[in-house]
C-alpha cells in the first residue's frame, strides 16, 4: 500500500494543506464582501484615497459606507497575509511530493501571490478612477482568478478528499462537461459584474424569467439578456451533470460536487427571481452575488477534480509514475 497515489499525497504536510484552506476561505470572504461594497454603493466610502482612508489607517467609523469599504480593505490585508503564509509553508516543504515541482502547491502559491499583488494594484486603480466599470470588472476578474488558483492549491495539497480520486479511471467525458460548466460560470460572474456597474444594465429587464416590457434595444439591455441567457444555460447544464455522472458510474465525490453545483444553480434562480420581482432589495442582491461566487468556486473544484481523477494533471501523472517506481523498488 505504500506505493499507492494516496500514500504519496500524504507527504503534503498538514501545514501546507491548512494554509491553502485558510487562504481559499479568506479569499471567498473577501470577494463576497467586495460584492457587498458594490451593492451598497460603498466603493467610494474613502473617497479617492488609497491605501489609507482619508489619510488614516484606522479612520473614525462614523459612516456606514466608510465602514464597509474599510472592512473590505482590512480583509484584503488579511488575505495577503494568509497567502504569504501559504507561500512560506510551500517553500519550506518544497522537496515533498505534491508540494514542489510541476503540478505542486509551491508554484500555485506563487501564482496566488502574484494575483494578490495585481488585485491590490487594480483595487487602487478602481478607487482612483472613481469605480469606473472597466476597472471594477478587471478587479473582479483578478479576484475570481485567485479563487481558481487557490482551489487548485487545495486540491494539489490533497484537500476536498481528492486523494481517493487519483488514478480512479473517471471517463474523459466528465472532464469536458465539468470544464464547460466552469467556463460558463466564469462568463456569468464577469457579465454579472458588468451588469451591476454599467449604467441601467441591472434594471434593464423588469420581468423574470423573460425581460418584461419593452423592446430589445440598447447596450444595457443586451448586456442583461446575455448575462441571463448564459446563466440559464449554465443552470440547465449543472442540472444534467449529476445524472450523467451517476449513469456513467463515476466516482461518488465527483457526483457529490456536481450535486452541490446543481443545488447552488437552482438557488441562484430563486435569488434572481426574488431580486427582480421584489424590487432589487440589497440583501437579496448580496445573496445573489455570494451564490454566484460559490457556483464559480464549486465548478472550478469540480473541473479540476475531474482532471485529477482522469490523470489529466501533472501531479496526478507524476504521482502514478512515482508510485509504480516505488512499488517496483519494494518488490526488488
Coordinates of N, CA and C in Angstrom, one line a residue, residues 166-303:
X166 N -7.2 9.8 -7.2 CA -6.0 9.6 -8.0 C -6.1 8.3 -8.8
X167 N -6.0 8.4 -10.1 CA -6.0 7.3 -11.0 C -7.2 6.4 -10.8
X168 N -8.4 7.1 -10.6 CA -9.6 6.3 -10.4 C -10.3 5.9 -11.8
X169 N -9.8 6.4 -12.9 CA -10.3 6.0 -14.2 C -11.6 6.6 -14.6
X170 N -11.9 7.8 -14.1 CA -13.1 8.5 -14.5 C -13.1 8.7 -16.0
X171 N -14.3 8.6 -16.6 CA -14.4 8.8 -18.0 C -14.0 10.2 -18.4
X172 N -13.4 10.3 -19.6 CA -12.9 11.6 -20.1 C -14.1 12.6 -20.3
X173 N -15.3 12.1 -20.6 CA -16.4 13.0 -20.8 C -16.7 13.9 -19.6
X174 N -16.3 13.4 -18.4 CA -16.5 14.2 -17.2 C -15.6 15.5 -17.3
X175 N -14.4 15.3 -17.9 CA -13.5 16.5 -17.9 C -14.1 17.6 -18.8
X176 N -14.7 17.2 -20.0 CA -15.3 18.1 -20.9 C -16.5 18.8 -20.3
X177 N -17.4 18.0 -19.7 CA -18.6 18.6 -19.2 C -18.3 19.5 -18.0
X178 N -17.4 19.1 -17.1 CA -17.1 20.0 -15.9 C -16.4 21.2 -16.3
X179 N -15.5 21.1 -17.3 CA -14.8 22.3 -17.8 C -15.7 23.3 -18.4
X180 N -16.7 22.8 -19.2 CA -17.7 23.7 -19.8 C -18.5 24.4 -18.7
X181 N -18.8 23.7 -17.6 CA -19.5 24.4 -16.5 C -18.7 25.5 -15.9
X182 N -17.4 25.3 -15.7 CA -16.6 26.3 -15.2 C -16.4 27.5 -16.1
X183 N -16.3 27.2 -17.4 CA -16.2 28.3 -18.4 C -17.5 29.2 -18.4
X184 N -18.6 28.5 -18.4 CA -19.9 29.2 -18.3 C -20.0 30.0 -17.0
X185 N -19.6 29.4 -15.9 CA -19.7 30.1 -14.6 C -18.8 31.4 -14.7
X186 N -17.7 31.3 -15.3 CA -16.8 32.4 -15.4 C -17.4 33.5 -16.1
X187 N -18.0 33.2 -17.3 CA -18.7 34.2 -18.1 C -19.9 34.9 -17.3
X188 N -20.6 34.0 -16.6 CA -21.8 34.6 -15.9 C -21.3 35.5 -14.8
X189 N -20.3 35.2 -14.1 CA -19.8 36.1 -13.0 C -19.3 37.4 -13.6
X190 N -18.5 37.3 -14.6 CA -17.9 38.5 -15.2 C -19.1 39.4 -15.8
X191 N -20.0 38.8 -16.5 CA -21.1 39.5 -17.0 C -22.0 40.1 -15.9
X192 N -22.1 39.4 -14.8 CA -22.8 39.9 -13.7 C -22.2 41.1 -13.1
X193 N -20.8 41.1 -13.0 CA -20.1 42.3 -12.6 C -20.3 43.5 -13.5
X194 N -20.3 43.2 -14.8 CA -20.6 44.3 -15.7 C -22.0 44.8 -15.6
X195 N -23.0 43.9 -15.5 CA -24.4 44.3 -15.3 C -24.6 45.2 -14.1
X196 N -23.9 44.9 -13.0 CA -24.0 45.7 -11.8 C -23.4 47.1 -12.0
X197 N -22.4 47.2 -12.9 CA -21.7 48.5 -12.9 C -22.1 49.4 -14.1
X198 N -22.5 48.8 -15.3 CA -22.9 49.6 -16.4 C -24.2 50.2 -16.2
X199 N -24.3 51.5 -16.4 CA -25.5 52.3 -16.1 C -26.7 51.7 -16.8
X200 N -27.7 51.4 -16.0 CA -29.0 50.9 -16.4 C -29.1 49.4 -16.7
X201 N -28.0 48.7 -16.7 CA -28.0 47.3 -17.1 C -28.7 46.4 -16.0
X202 N -28.5 46.8 -14.7 CA -29.1 45.9 -13.7 C -30.6 46.0 -13.7
X203 N -31.2 47.1 -14.2 CA -32.7 47.2 -14.2 C -33.2 47.2 -15.6
X204 N -32.4 46.8 -16.6 CA -32.8 46.8 -18.0 C -34.0 45.9 -18.3
X205 N -34.1 44.8 -17.5 CA -35.2 43.9 -17.6 C -36.0 43.9 -16.3
X206 N -37.3 44.2 -16.5 CA -38.2 44.3 -15.3 C -39.0 43.0 -15.0
X207 N -38.8 42.0 -15.9 CA -39.6 40.8 -15.7 C -38.6 39.6 -15.5
X208 N -39.2 38.5 -15.1 CA -38.5 37.2 -14.9 C -39.4 36.0 -15.2
X209 N -38.9 35.0 -15.9 CA -37.6 34.8 -16.5 C -37.3 35.6 -17.7
X210 N -38.4 36.1 -18.4 CA -38.2 36.9 -19.6 C -37.8 38.3 -19.2
X211 N -37.6 39.2 -20.2 CA -37.2 40.5 -19.9 C -38.3 41.5 -19.5
X212 N -39.5 41.2 -19.8 CA -40.6 42.0 -19.4 C -41.0 43.0 -20.5
X213 N -41.5 44.1 -20.1 CA -42.0 45.1 -21.0 C -40.8 45.8 -21.8
X214 N -41.1 46.3 -22.9 CA -40.1 47.0 -23.7 C -39.5 46.1 -24.8
X215 N -39.1 46.8 -25.9 CA -38.5 46.1 -27.0 C -37.0 46.0 -26.7
X216 N -36.3 45.0 -27.4 CA -34.9 44.9 -27.3 C -34.2 46.1 -27.8
X217 N -33.2 46.6 -27.1 CA -32.5 47.8 -27.6 C -31.6 48.3 -26.5
X218 N -30.5 48.9 -27.0 CA -29.6 49.5 -26.0 C -28.6 48.5 -25.5
X219 N -27.4 48.9 -25.3 CA -26.3 48.1 -24.8 C -26.6 47.5 -23.4
X220 N -27.3 48.3 -22.6 CA -27.5 47.8 -21.2 C -28.5 46.6 -21.2
X221 N -29.5 46.7 -22.1 CA -30.4 45.6 -22.1 C -29.8 44.3 -22.7
X222 N -29.0 44.5 -23.7 CA -28.3 43.4 -24.4 C -27.4 42.7 -23.4
X223 N -26.7 43.5 -22.6 CA -25.8 43.0 -21.5 C -26.6 42.2 -20.5
X224 N -27.7 42.7 -20.1 CA -28.6 42.0 -19.1 C -29.1 40.7 -19.7
X225 N -29.5 40.7 -20.9 CA -30.0 39.5 -21.6 C -28.9 38.4 -21.8
X226 N -27.7 38.9 -22.2 CA -26.6 38.0 -22.4 C -26.3 37.3 -21.1
X227 N -26.2 38.1 -20.0 CA -26.0 37.5 -18.7 C -27.0 36.5 -18.3
X228 N -28.3 36.8 -18.6 CA -29.4 35.8 -18.2 C -29.3 34.5 -19.1
X229 N -29.1 34.7 -20.4 CA -29.1 33.5 -21.3 C -28.0 32.5 -20.9
X230 N -26.8 33.1 -20.7 CA -25.7 32.2 -20.3 C -26.0 31.6 -18.9
X231 N -26.6 32.3 -18.0 CA -26.9 31.8 -16.7 C -27.9 30.7 -16.8
X232 N -28.9 30.8 -17.6 CA -29.9 29.8 -17.8 C -29.3 28.5 -18.4
X233 N -28.4 28.7 -19.4 CA -27.7 27.6 -19.9 C -26.8 26.9 -18.9
X234 N -26.2 27.7 -18.1 CA -25.3 27.1 -17.0 C -26.2 26.3 -16.1
X235 N -27.3 26.8 -15.6 CA -28.1 26.0 -14.6 C -28.6 24.7 -15.3
X236 N -29.1 24.8 -16.5 CA -29.5 23.6 -17.2 C -28.4 22.6 -17.3
X237 N -27.2 23.0 -17.6 CA -26.0 22.1 -17.7 C -25.7 21.5 -16.3
X238 N -25.7 22.4 -15.3 CA -25.4 21.9 -13.9 C -26.5 20.8 -13.5
X239 N -27.7 21.0 -13.9 CA -28.8 20.0 -13.6 C -28.5 18.7 -14.2
X240 N -27.9 18.7 -15.4 CA -27.7 17.5 -16.1 C -26.5 16.7 -15.6
X241 N -25.5 17.4 -15.1 CA -24.2 16.7 -14.7 C -24.4 15.6 -13.7
X242 N -25.1 15.8 -12.5 CA -25.2 14.7 -11.6 C -25.8 13.4 -12.1
X243 N -26.8 13.6 -13.0 CA -27.5 12.4 -13.5 C -26.6 11.7 -14.6
X244 N -25.9 12.5 -15.4 CA -25.0 11.9 -16.3 C -23.8 11.1 -15.6
X245 N -23.3 11.8 -14.6 CA -22.2 11.1 -13.8 C -22.7 9.8 -13.2
X246 N -23.9 9.9 -12.6 CA -24.4 8.7 -12.0 C -24.6 7.6 -13.0
X247 N -25.1 7.9 -14.1 CA -25.4 6.9 -15.2 C -24.1 6.3 -15.6
X248 N -23.0 7.1 -15.7 CA -21.7 6.5 -16.1 C -20.9 5.9 -15.0
X249 N -21.5 5.9 -13.8 CA -20.8 5.3 -12.7 C -19.5 5.9 -12.3
X250 N -19.5 7.2 -12.3 CA -18.3 8.0 -12.0 C -18.1 8.1 -10.5
X251 N -16.9 8.4 -10.0 CA -16.7 8.4 -8.5 C -17.7 9.3 -7.7
X252 N -18.0 8.8 -6.5 CA -19.1 9.4 -5.7 C -18.7 10.9 -5.4
X253 N -17.4 11.1 -5.2 CA -17.0 12.5 -4.8 C -17.4 13.5 -6.0
X254 N -17.1 13.1 -7.2 CA -17.5 13.9 -8.3 C -19.0 14.1 -8.4
X255 N -19.7 13.1 -8.1 CA -21.2 13.2 -8.2 C -21.7 14.1 -7.1
X256 N -21.1 14.1 -5.9 CA -21.5 15.0 -4.8 C -21.2 16.4 -5.1
X257 N -20.0 16.7 -5.7 CA -19.6 18.0 -6.0 C -20.6 18.6 -7.1
X258 N -20.9 17.7 -8.1 CA -21.8 18.1 -9.2 C -23.2 18.4 -8.6
X259 N -23.6 17.6 -7.6 CA -24.9 17.8 -7.0 C -24.9 19.1 -6.2
X260 N -23.8 19.5 -5.6 CA -23.7 20.8 -4.9 C -23.8 21.9 -5.9
X261 N -23.2 21.8 -7.0 CA -23.2 22.8 -8.0 C -24.6 23.0 -8.6
X262 N -25.3 21.9 -8.8 CA -26.7 21.9 -9.2 C -27.6 22.6 -8.2
X263 N -27.5 22.3 -6.9 CA -28.3 22.9 -5.9 C -28.0 24.4 -5.8
X264 N -26.8 24.8 -6.0 CA -26.5 26.2 -6.0 C -27.0 26.9 -7.2
X265 N -27.0 26.3 -8.3 CA -27.6 26.9 -9.5 C -29.1 27.1 -9.4
X266 N -29.8 26.1 -8.8 CA -31.2 26.3 -8.6 C -31.5 27.4 -7.6
X267 N -30.7 27.4 -6.5 CA -30.8 28.5 -5.5 C -30.6 29.9 -6.2
X268 N -29.7 29.9 -7.1 CA -29.4 31.2 -7.8 C -30.6 31.7 -8.6
X269 N -31.3 30.8 -9.2 CA -32.5 31.1 -9.9 C -33.6 31.8 -8.9
X270 N -33.7 31.2 -7.8 CA -34.6 31.7 -6.7 C -34.2 33.1 -6.4
X271 N -32.9 33.3 -6.1 CA -32.5 34.7 -5.7 C -32.7 35.7 -6.9
X272 N -32.4 35.3 -8.1 CA -32.6 36.1 -9.2 C -34.1 36.6 -9.4
X273 N -35.0 35.6 -9.3 CA -36.4 35.9 -9.4 C -36.8 36.9 -8.3
X274 N -36.4 36.5 -7.1 CA -36.8 37.4 -5.9 C -36.2 38.8 -6.1
X275 N -35.0 38.9 -6.5 CA -34.3 40.2 -6.7 C -35.1 41.0 -7.7
X276 N -35.4 40.5 -8.8 CA -36.0 41.3 -9.9 C -37.5 41.6 -9.5
X277 N -38.3 40.6 -9.2 CA -39.7 40.8 -8.9 C -39.9 41.5 -7.6
X278 N -38.9 41.5 -6.7 CA -39.1 42.1 -5.4 C -38.5 43.5 -5.3
X279 N -38.1 44.1 -6.4 CA -37.6 45.4 -6.4 C -36.2 45.6 -6.0
X280 N -35.4 44.6 -6.2 CA -33.9 44.7 -6.0 C -33.5 45.0 -4.6
X281 N -34.1 44.3 -3.6 CA -33.6 44.6 -2.2 C -32.1 44.2 -2.0
X282 N -31.4 45.1 -1.3 CA -29.9 44.9 -1.2 C -29.5 43.5 -0.6
X283 N -30.3 43.0 0.4 CA -29.9 41.8 1.0 C -30.0 40.6 0.0
X284 N -31.0 40.7 -0.9 CA -31.2 39.6 -1.9 C -30.1 39.7 -2.9
X285 N -29.8 41.0 -3.3 CA -28.7 41.2 -4.3 C -27.4 40.6 -3.7
X286 N -27.2 40.8 -2.4 CA -26.0 40.3 -1.8 C -26.0 38.7 -1.9
X287 N -27.1 38.1 -1.6 CA -27.2 36.7 -1.6 C -27.0 36.2 -3.1
X288 N -27.5 36.9 -4.0 CA -27.3 36.6 -5.4 C -25.9 36.6 -5.8
X289 N -25.2 37.6 -5.4 CA -23.7 37.8 -5.7 C -22.9 36.7 -5.0
X290 N -23.2 36.4 -3.7 CA -22.5 35.4 -3.0 C -22.7 34.0 -3.6
X291 N -23.9 33.7 -4.0 CA -24.2 32.4 -4.6 C -23.5 32.2 -5.9
X292 N -23.4 33.3 -6.7 CA -22.7 33.3 -8.0 C -21.2 33.0 -7.8
X293 N -20.6 33.6 -6.7 CA -19.2 33.3 -6.4 C -19.0 31.9 -6.0
X294 N -20.0 31.4 -5.2 CA -19.9 30.0 -4.7 C -20.0 29.0 -5.9
X295 N -20.9 29.3 -6.9 CA -21.0 28.5 -8.1 C -19.7 28.4 -8.8
X296 N -19.1 29.6 -9.0 CA -17.7 29.6 -9.6 C -16.7 28.7 -8.9
X297 N -16.7 28.8 -7.5 CA -15.8 28.1 -6.7 C -16.0 26.6 -6.9
X298 N -17.3 26.2 -6.8 CA -17.6 24.8 -6.9 C -17.4 24.2 -8.3
X299 N -17.7 25.0 -9.3 CA -17.5 24.5 -10.7 C -16.0 24.4 -10.9
X300 N -15.2 25.3 -10.4 CA -13.7 25.1 -10.5 C -13.2 23.9 -9.8
X301 N -13.8 23.7 -8.6 CA -13.4 22.4 -7.9 C -13.8 21.2 -8.7
X302 N -15.0 21.2 -9.2 CA -15.4 20.1 -10.0 C -14.6 19.8 -11.2
X303 N -14.3 20.9 -12.0 CA -13.5 20.7 -13.2 C -12.1 20.2 -12.9

